[in-house]
Short mmCIF file of C-alpha atoms in Angstrom, two decimals:
data_model
loop_
_atom_site.label_atom_id
_atom_site.label_comp_id
_atom_site.label_asym_id
_atom_site.label_seq_id
_atom_site.Cartn_x
_atom_site.Cartn_y
_atom_site.Cartn_z
CA MET A 1 29.30 12.20 12.60
CA ASN A 2 26.71 8.92 12.14
CA ASN A 3 26.88 7.51 8.74
CA VAL A 4 23.02 7.65 6.54
CA ARG A 5 22.20 4.27 5.52
CA THR A 6 22.28 3.46 2.66
CA VAL A 7 19.42 1.56 0.00
CA SER A 8 22.21 -1.19 0.88
CA ASP A 9 22.08 -1.52 4.42
CA THR A 10 18.01 -1.47 4.43
CA LYS A 11 17.27 -4.12 2.06
CA ARG A 12 20.04 -6.82 4.09
CA THR A 13 18.83 -5.79 7.13
CA PHE A 14 14.47 -6.81 5.40
CA TYR A 15 17.02 -10.21 3.85
CA THR A 16 17.83 -10.91 7.56
CA LEU A 17 14.64 -10.01 8.76
CA HIS A 18 12.59 -12.04 6.91
CA THR A 19 13.90 -14.69 4.97
CA ARG A 20 11.52 -16.69 3.36
CA PRO A 21 12.09 -16.40 -0.07
CA ILE A 22 9.27 -13.97 -1.94
CA ASN A 23 7.55 -15.01 -4.75
CA THR A 24 7.96 -13.05 -7.29
CA ILE A 25 5.50 -11.10 -8.94
CA TYR A 26 5.67 -9.07 -5.64
CA ARG A 27 9.05 -8.43 -5.04
CA ARG A 28 8.73 -5.42 -6.86
CA VAL A 29 6.37 -4.11 -4.54
CA VAL A 30 8.08 -5.54 -1.99
CA GLU A 31 11.46 -3.45 -2.59
CA GLU A 32 10.26 -0.23 -3.87
CA LEU A 33 7.70 -0.08 -0.53
CA MET A 34 10.97 -0.71 1.44
CA VAL A 35 13.37 2.50 -1.28
CA GLU A 36 10.28 4.89 -1.14
CA MET A 37 10.41 4.04 2.61
CA HIS A 38 14.04 4.59 3.06
CA LEU A 39 14.33 7.63 0.36
CA LEU A 40 11.56 9.44 2.83
CA SER A 41 13.41 7.92 6.65
CA VAL A 42 17.06 9.89 5.57
CA ASN A 43 15.76 12.70 3.56
CA ILE A 44 15.92 15.48 6.93
CA ASP A 45 12.54 17.66 5.92
CA PHE A 46 10.79 14.05 6.70
CA SER A 47 8.55 13.48 9.46
CA TYR A 48 6.19 10.03 10.97
CA ASN A 49 3.28 11.00 10.65
CA PRO A 50 -0.08 8.74 10.25
CA ILE A 51 -2.08 9.68 7.00
CA TYR A 52 1.44 8.30 5.86
CA ALA A 53 1.36 5.58 8.16
CA LEU A 54 -2.52 4.51 6.72
CA GLY A 55 -1.09 5.14 2.98
CA VAL A 56 2.09 2.47 3.44
CA VAL A 57 -0.58 -0.29 5.66
CA THR A 58 -3.12 0.93 2.93
CA THR A 59 -0.32 -0.20 -0.23
CA PHE A 60 0.80 -2.81 1.25
CA ASP A 61 -2.14 -4.36 2.18
CA ARG A 62 -3.82 -3.72 -1.53
CA PHE A 63 -0.41 -4.97 -3.66
CA MET A 64 0.17 -6.91 -1.76
CA GLN A 65 -3.31 -8.88 -1.64
CA GLY A 66 -3.97 -13.12 -2.18
CA TYR A 67 -0.18 -13.07 -1.39
CA GLN A 68 0.17 -16.78 -0.56
CA PRO A 69 1.24 -18.15 1.66
CA GLU A 70 -0.84 -16.06 3.74
CA ARG A 71 1.10 -16.00 6.74
CA ASP A 72 3.66 -14.75 5.59
CA GLN A 73 2.37 -11.58 5.13
CA GLU A 74 2.65 -9.34 8.28
CA SER A 75 6.31 -10.83 8.40
CA ILE A 76 6.53 -8.99 4.98
CA PHE A 77 5.23 -6.12 6.48
CA ASN A 78 7.07 -6.09 10.14
CA ALA A 79 10.58 -6.74 8.05
CA ILE A 80 9.66 -4.00 5.63
CA ILE A 81 9.23 -1.71 8.52
CA GLN A 82 11.89 -2.27 11.42
CA ALA A 83 14.17 -2.54 7.52
CA VAL A 84 13.96 1.49 7.46
CA GLU A 85 13.79 1.30 11.90
CA GLN A 86 10.55 2.35 12.76
CA GLU A 87 7.99 0.22 14.57
CA PRO A 88 5.73 -2.10 12.93
CA GLN A 89 2.87 -1.43 15.29
CA ARG A 90 2.91 2.00 15.42
CA TYR A 91 1.73 1.74 11.12
CA ARG A 92 -0.87 -0.19 12.31
CA ARG A 93 -2.60 1.40 15.05
CA ASP A 94 -1.80 4.61 13.15
CA ALA A 95 -3.84 3.29 10.02
CA GLU A 96 -6.46 0.77 12.11
CA ARG A 97 -7.50 4.54 14.41
CA LEU A 98 -7.59 6.58 10.89
CA GLN A 99 -9.19 4.49 9.50
CA ALA A 100 -12.48 3.98 12.06
CA VAL A 101 -12.27 8.17 12.53
CA ALA A 102 -12.97 8.84 7.99
CA GLN A 103 -15.89 5.59 8.67
CA GLY A 104 -16.96 7.69 10.60
CA VAL A 105 -17.60 11.14 9.34
CA PRO A 106 -20.39 11.97 6.47
CA ASP A 107 -17.58 12.78 3.17
CA GLN A 108 -18.33 16.35 3.23
CA ASP A 109 -17.19 16.69 7.29
CA LEU A 110 -13.94 14.65 6.16
CA ILE A 111 -12.91 17.02 3.44
CA ALA A 112 -13.98 20.24 4.50
CA TRP A 113 -11.54 18.53 7.48
CA LEU A 114 -8.18 17.37 5.55
CA SER A 115 -8.84 20.65 3.67
CA GLN A 116 -8.48 22.81 7.02
CA THR A 117 -12.31 24.99 6.41
CA THR A 118 -13.50 22.67 8.78
CA HIS A 119 -11.70 21.78 12.41
CA LEU A 120 -13.83 19.01 13.48
CA ASP A 121 -13.82 17.37 17.16
CA ARG A 122 -12.92 13.88 16.29
CA ASP A 123 -8.43 13.28 16.62
CA ALA A 124 -6.72 15.36 18.45
CA ASP A 125 -3.90 13.92 17.31
CA LEU A 126 -4.99 14.28 13.53
CA GLN A 127 -5.97 18.07 13.67
CA ALA A 128 -2.75 18.67 14.96
CA GLN A 129 -1.17 16.71 12.54
CA LEU A 130 -3.65 18.58 9.79
CA GLN A 131 -2.50 21.99 11.21
CA ALA A 132 1.18 20.98 11.13
CA ILE A 133 1.70 20.88 7.60
CA ALA A 134 -0.90 23.08 6.94
CA ASN A 135 2.16 25.14 8.57
CA ASN A 136 5.17 23.58 7.91
CA SER A 137 5.87 25.10 4.19
CA ASN A 138 8.56 22.50 4.39
CA PHE A 139 7.02 19.99 4.98
CA LYS A 140 7.88 16.83 2.76
CA TYR A 141 5.37 16.01 0.89
CA SER A 142 5.48 11.44 -0.96
CA ARG A 143 2.99 9.51 -2.81
CA LEU A 144 2.95 7.67 0.03
CA PHE A 145 1.02 10.68 2.46
CA ALA A 146 -1.42 11.36 -1.16
CA ILE A 147 -2.29 7.47 -0.66
CA GLY A 148 -3.23 8.34 3.22
CA LEU A 149 -5.26 10.82 2.06
CA PHE A 150 -6.66 8.70 -0.96
CA SER A 151 -8.06 6.04 1.34
CA LEU A 152 -8.99 8.44 3.44
CA LEU A 153 -11.49 9.21 1.64
CA GLU A 154 -12.09 5.24 0.07
CA PHE A 155 -12.88 4.50 3.83
CA SER A 156 -15.26 7.39 3.99
CA SER A 157 -16.88 7.59 0.38
CA PRO A 158 -15.63 4.70 -1.02
CA GLU A 159 -18.71 5.87 -3.61
CA LEU A 160 -17.30 9.40 -3.85
CA VAL A 161 -13.40 8.41 -5.17
CA LYS A 162 -15.37 6.31 -7.72
CA ASP A 163 -16.73 9.67 -9.46
CA GLU A 164 -13.86 11.69 -11.52
CA LYS A 165 -15.15 14.63 -10.64
CA GLN A 166 -15.77 14.59 -6.66
CA ARG A 167 -13.42 13.02 -6.27
CA ASN A 168 -10.61 15.84 -8.63
CA GLN A 169 -12.03 18.02 -6.21
CA ALA A 170 -11.58 17.27 -3.48
CA LEU A 171 -7.94 16.23 -3.98
CA LYS A 172 -8.38 20.01 -5.21
CA ALA A 173 -9.43 21.17 -2.24
CA ILE A 174 -7.21 19.38 0.05
CA ALA A 175 -4.71 20.34 -1.75
CA THR A 176 -5.12 23.76 -1.27
CA GLY A 177 -5.78 23.44 2.47
CA LEU A 178 -2.89 22.06 2.91
CA HIS A 179 -0.11 23.66 1.04
CA LEU A 180 0.02 20.86 -1.35
CA SER A 181 0.52 20.69 -5.30
CA ASP A 182 -3.32 19.61 -6.51
CA ASP A 183 -0.85 19.03 -9.78
CA LYS A 184 1.57 16.03 -7.84
CA LEU A 185 -1.47 14.92 -5.61
CA SER A 186 -3.99 13.80 -8.57
CA LYS A 187 -0.68 12.84 -10.43
CA ASP A 188 0.34 10.13 -7.89
CA LEU A 189 -3.23 9.31 -7.52
CA ASP A 190 -4.33 8.67 -11.19
CA LEU A 191 -0.22 5.93 -11.04
CA TYR A 192 -1.16 4.76 -7.52
CA ARG A 193 -4.72 3.67 -9.16
CA SER A 194 -3.64 2.85 -12.15
CA ASN A 195 -1.19 0.45 -10.56
CA LEU A 196 -3.46 -1.32 -8.68
CA ASP A 197 -5.27 -1.83 -11.50
CA LYS A 198 -2.51 -3.41 -13.72
CA MET A 199 -1.44 -5.56 -10.43
CA ALA A 200 -4.99 -6.73 -9.84
CA GLN A 201 -4.77 -8.58 -14.11
CA ALA A 202 -1.21 -10.21 -13.29
CA LEU A 203 -2.68 -11.75 -10.56
CA ILE A 204 -5.56 -12.95 -12.47
CA VAL A 205 -3.03 -14.06 -15.75
CA MET A 206 -1.07 -15.52 -13.17
CA ALA A 207 -4.34 -17.11 -11.88
CA ASP A 208 -5.46 -18.74 -15.30
CA MET A 209 -1.78 -20.01 -16.30
CA VAL A 210 -1.57 -21.37 -12.79
CA SER A 211 -5.12 -23.35 -13.28
CA ALA A 212 -3.95 -24.64 -16.58
CA ASP A 213 -1.35 -25.76 -15.53
CA ARG A 214 -2.31 -27.81 -12.64
CA LYS A 215 -5.39 -29.18 -15.52
CA LYS A 216 -2.26 -30.23 -17.75
CA ARG A 217 -0.64 -32.16 -14.69
CA GLU A 218 -3.99 -33.92 -14.00
CA GLN A 219 -4.18 -34.87 -17.52
CA ARG A 220 -1.10 -36.40 -17.95
CA LYS A 221 -2.12 -38.37 -14.66
CA LEU A 222 -4.54 -39.44 -15.28
CA GLN A 223 -3.40 -40.34 -19.15
CA SER A 224 -0.66 -43.13 -17.14
CA SER A 225 -3.38 -44.27 -15.12
CA THR A 226 -5.38 -45.59 -17.71
CA PRO A 227 -4.71 -49.21 -18.46
CA VAL A 228 -3.82 -50.04 -22.11
CA ALA A 229 -5.99 -52.07 -23.42
CA PRO A 230 -3.57 -55.63 -24.86
CA PRO A 231 -4.48 -56.24 -28.61
CA SER A 232 -6.93 -59.04 -28.58
CA ALA A 233 -5.85 -63.15 -29.59
CA ASN A 234 -7.60 -62.08 -33.17
CA GLU A 235 -4.85 -59.31 -34.36
#
């Protein structure tokens, strides 16, 4: 019998793969995403699907936006996925495919497709996945899956997701069609959007602090390099 990997095992693997330090403000984002993915990966009812992959990729890209040095972003993403024994390229590939599909479908058609009231001949794999989810009473719902659904709507119509009434109607229809909890879906996505706002505000505060610190250093440098006039002979 194989031993189930622990959160500590996953974190150890991550820090072995990505050895550079992670900026403090982002470390919590990285570790929370990694722990969430780990707990899903060891759940007997969980199985990979492209909507979940889109949720993972979107979460990482949105919360890690502005990370410096920028070149470390790919290394961190790859290390997270590999730490839960998955393939980073698969996640990116599936996320890009679903983004392209969503951007090519009018929002009402996409909502009908996701809620399984209409079948669109656009992506056979996604169609099969949606049917499997709707028919699986043991489907393991997750916050990351919810973010994947939301991202599909956002790619199809950014305006729709900004309109609270339209957004809630769309999410309710999708939850009903896929036999998910409408309440859970809405709460998870409200929290996601709230956390994005908080992250954006934190980054603004951090940028202001860095700017203020830079100005202080420049002023000190200027003062130290300004020659002091010698006392005049009359003094």
